[in-house]
Amino acid sequence: MPQFLITYLGGEQPSTPEEGKQHFAKYQAWLSSLADAAISPANPIKNTHTVHPDGKVTAVSTTAMSGYTIIEADSIEAALAIAGDCPFLEVKGSLEVSELIKMPG
């Protein structure tokens, strides 16, 4: 079955700890609803560094990516429907959905 990468971009921080708990509960419920389709759920990222073509490294991100989830779905349309239900959209975050290509080897 095809695998898809859901990339989390942007999003607003909760204004209170209670709001954060409520959002996290919705997000956990969404992940649970994916069951076995969630291959690698809830992968936040931090401490991003950029390696430039000249070898220089900067401790600055060039993207708004804040995390990712890998799912299995029958098609890109099915993956988009799954992403469309993600509560991350409620905090004004965007999601990119990409099909992962299996490389030989």
PDB file of C-alpha atoms in Angstrom:
ATOM      1  CA  MET A   1       0.000   0.000   0.000  1.00  0.00           C
ATOM      2  CA  PRO A   2       1.323   3.484  -0.804  1.00  0.00           C
ATOM      3  CA  GLN A   3       2.767   5.559   2.014  1.00  0.00           C
ATOM      4  CA  PHE A   4       2.318   9.310   2.372  1.00  0.00           C
ATOM      5  CA  LEU A   5       4.172  11.976   4.299  1.00  0.00           C
ATOM      6  CA  ILE A   6       2.005  14.579   6.033  1.00  0.00           C
ATOM      7  CA  THR A   7       4.183  17.605   6.777  1.00  0.00           C
ATOM      8  CA  TYR A   8       3.039  20.079   9.432  1.00  0.00           C
ATOM      9  CA  LEU A   9       3.744  23.734   8.546  1.00  0.00           C
ATOM     10  CA  GLY A  10       3.299  26.726  10.836  1.00  0.00           C
ATOM     11  CA  GLY A  11       0.412  26.720  13.253  1.00  0.00           C
ATOM     12  CA  GLU A  12      -0.305  28.908  16.242  1.00  0.00           C
ATOM     13  CA  GLN A  13       0.785  28.103  19.768  1.00  0.00           C
ATOM     14  CA  PRO A  14      -2.035  27.656  22.302  1.00  0.00           C
ATOM     15  CA  SER A  15      -2.769  30.788  24.309  1.00  0.00           C
ATOM     16  CA  THR A  16      -3.278  28.877  27.571  1.00  0.00           C
ATOM     17  CA  PRO A  17      -2.140  25.529  28.985  1.00  0.00           C
ATOM     18  CA  GLU A  18      -5.776  24.368  28.992  1.00  0.00           C
ATOM     19  CA  GLU A  19      -6.157  25.239  25.304  1.00  0.00           C
ATOM     20  CA  GLY A  20      -2.965  23.270  24.630  1.00  0.00           C
ATOM     21  CA  LYS A  21      -4.320  20.230  26.481  1.00  0.00           C
ATOM     22  CA  GLN A  22      -7.595  20.383  24.556  1.00  0.00           C
ATOM     23  CA  HIS A  23      -5.820  20.612  21.215  1.00  0.00           C
ATOM     24  CA  PHE A  24      -3.430  17.790  22.123  1.00  0.00           C
ATOM     25  CA  ALA A  25      -6.396  15.581  23.112  1.00  0.00           C
ATOM     26  CA  LYS A  26      -8.023  16.224  19.705  1.00  0.00           C
ATOM     27  CA  TYR A  27      -4.744  15.465  17.955  1.00  0.00           C
ATOM     28  CA  GLN A  28      -4.270  12.210  19.929  1.00  0.00           C
ATOM     29  CA  ALA A  29      -7.855  11.186  19.092  1.00  0.00           C
ATOM     30  CA  TRP A  30      -7.193  11.869  15.396  1.00  0.00           C
ATOM     31  CA  LEU A  31      -4.004   9.791  15.484  1.00  0.00           C
ATOM     32  CA  SER A  32      -5.855   6.971  17.275  1.00  0.00           C
ATOM     33  CA  SER A  33      -8.567   7.038  14.621  1.00  0.00           C
ATOM     34  CA  LEU A  34      -5.900   6.270  11.994  1.00  0.00           C
ATOM     35  CA  ALA A  35      -5.146   2.933  13.698  1.00  0.00           C
ATOM     36  CA  ASP A  36      -2.747   0.833  11.579  1.00  0.00           C
ATOM     37  CA  ALA A  37      -2.712   3.457   8.801  1.00  0.00           C
ATOM     38  CA  ALA A  38      -0.401   5.588  10.973  1.00  0.00           C
ATOM     39  CA  ILE A  39       3.031   4.143  10.194  1.00  0.00           C
ATOM     40  CA  SER A  40       5.013   6.847  12.009  1.00  0.00           C
ATOM     41  CA  PRO A  41       2.677   9.212  13.881  1.00  0.00           C
ATOM     42  CA  ALA A  42       3.491  12.441  15.707  1.00  0.00           C
ATOM     43  CA  ASN A  43       7.086  13.321  14.846  1.00  0.00           C
ATOM     44  CA  PRO A  44       7.733  16.900  15.986  1.00  0.00           C
ATOM     45  CA  ILE A  45      11.075  18.433  15.055  1.00  0.00           C
ATOM     46  CA  LYS A  46      13.292  21.002  16.779  1.00  0.00           C
ATOM     47  CA  ASN A  47      16.844  22.353  16.766  1.00  0.00           C
ATOM     48  CA  THR A  48      16.903  22.515  12.949  1.00  0.00           C
ATOM     49  CA  HIS A  49      20.188  23.383  11.251  1.00  0.00           C
ATOM     50  CA  THR A  50      20.754  24.063   7.569  1.00  0.00           C
ATOM     51  CA  VAL A  51      23.759  22.665   5.698  1.00  0.00           C
ATOM     52  CA  HIS A  52      24.520  24.899   2.695  1.00  0.00           C
ATOM     53  CA  PRO A  53      26.144  23.820  -0.600  1.00  0.00           C
ATOM     54  CA  ASP A  54      29.448  25.417   0.446  1.00  0.00           C
ATOM     55  CA  GLY A  55      29.488  23.304   3.623  1.00  0.00           C
ATOM     56  CA  LYS A  56      28.529  26.167   5.926  1.00  0.00           C
ATOM     57  CA  VAL A  57      26.082  25.192   8.683  1.00  0.00           C
ATOM     58  CA  THR A  58      23.625  27.632  10.195  1.00  0.00           C
ATOM     59  CA  ALA A  59      21.383  27.061  13.189  1.00  0.00           C
ATOM     60  CA  VAL A  60      18.452  28.473  11.259  1.00  0.00           C
ATOM     61  CA  SER A  61      15.636  26.687   9.505  1.00  0.00           C
ATOM     62  CA  THR A  62      14.689  27.640   5.976  1.00  0.00           C
ATOM     63  CA  THR A  63      11.242  26.056   6.293  1.00  0.00           C
ATOM     64  CA  ALA A  64       8.155  26.374   8.475  1.00  0.00           C
ATOM     65  CA  MET A  65       8.085  22.598   8.990  1.00  0.00           C
ATOM     66  CA  SER A  66       7.303  21.677  12.592  1.00  0.00           C
ATOM     67  CA  GLY A  67       6.850  17.920  12.236  1.00  0.00           C
ATOM     68  CA  TYR A  68       5.498  15.049  10.192  1.00  0.00           C
ATOM     69  CA  THR A  69       3.394  11.873  10.186  1.00  0.00           C
ATOM     70  CA  ILE A  70       3.711   8.946   7.789  1.00  0.00           C
ATOM     71  CA  ILE A  71       0.512   7.113   6.860  1.00  0.00           C
ATOM     72  CA  GLU A  72      -0.601   4.368   4.506  1.00  0.00           C
ATOM     73  CA  ALA A  73      -3.562   5.044   2.231  1.00  0.00           C
ATOM     74  CA  ASP A  74      -4.983   3.612  -0.984  1.00  0.00           C
ATOM     75  CA  SER A  75      -4.474   6.845  -2.958  1.00  0.00           C
ATOM     76  CA  ILE A  76      -3.468  10.492  -2.713  1.00  0.00           C
ATOM     77  CA  GLU A  77      -7.166  11.330  -2.489  1.00  0.00           C
ATOM     78  CA  ALA A  78      -7.554   9.046   0.544  1.00  0.00           C
ATOM     79  CA  ALA A  79      -4.440  10.559   2.139  1.00  0.00           C
ATOM     80  CA  LEU A  80      -5.788  14.070   1.537  1.00  0.00           C
ATOM     81  CA  ALA A  81      -9.089  13.106   3.181  1.00  0.00           C
ATOM     82  CA  ILE A  82      -7.182  11.813   6.228  1.00  0.00           C
ATOM     83  CA  ALA A  83      -5.142  15.025   6.401  1.00  0.00           C
ATOM     84  CA  GLY A  84      -8.300  17.113   6.036  1.00  0.00           C
ATOM     85  CA  ASP A  85      -9.522  15.767   9.377  1.00  0.00           C
ATOM     86  CA  CYS A  86      -6.329  16.678  11.247  1.00  0.00           C
ATOM     87  CA  PRO A  87      -6.871  19.121  14.150  1.00  0.00           C
ATOM     88  CA  PHE A  88      -3.604  20.879  13.242  1.00  0.00           C
ATOM     89  CA  LEU A  89      -5.693  22.790  10.710  1.00  0.00           C
ATOM     90  CA  GLU A  90      -7.717  24.247  13.620  1.00  0.00           C
ATOM     91  CA  VAL A  91      -4.611  26.084  14.906  1.00  0.00           C
ATOM     92  CA  LYS A  92      -4.091  27.702  11.494  1.00  0.00           C
ATOM     93  CA  GLY A  93      -1.397  25.254  10.478  1.00  0.00           C
ATOM     94  CA  SER A  94      -1.075  23.926   6.937  1.00  0.00           C
ATOM     95  CA  LEU A  95      -0.429  20.367   5.852  1.00  0.00           C
ATOM     96  CA  GLU A  96       1.460  19.142   2.817  1.00  0.00           C
ATOM     97  CA  VAL A  97       0.730  15.593   1.696  1.00  0.00           C
ATOM     98  CA  SER A  98       3.338  13.819  -0.426  1.00  0.00           C
ATOM     99  CA  GLU A  99       3.526  10.253  -1.686  1.00  0.00           C
ATOM    100  CA  LEU A 100       6.714   8.514  -0.612  1.00  0.00           C
ATOM    101  CA  ILE A 101       8.617   6.758  -3.391  1.00  0.00           C
ATOM    102  CA  LYS A 102      10.201   3.436  -2.547  1.00  0.00           C
ATOM    103  CA  MET A 103      13.782   3.358  -3.749  1.00  0.00           C
ATOM    104  CA  PRO A 104      15.535   0.117  -4.653  1.00  0.00           C
ATOM    105  CA  GLY A 105      18.130  -1.210  -2.247  1.00  0.00           C
TER     106      GLY A 105
END
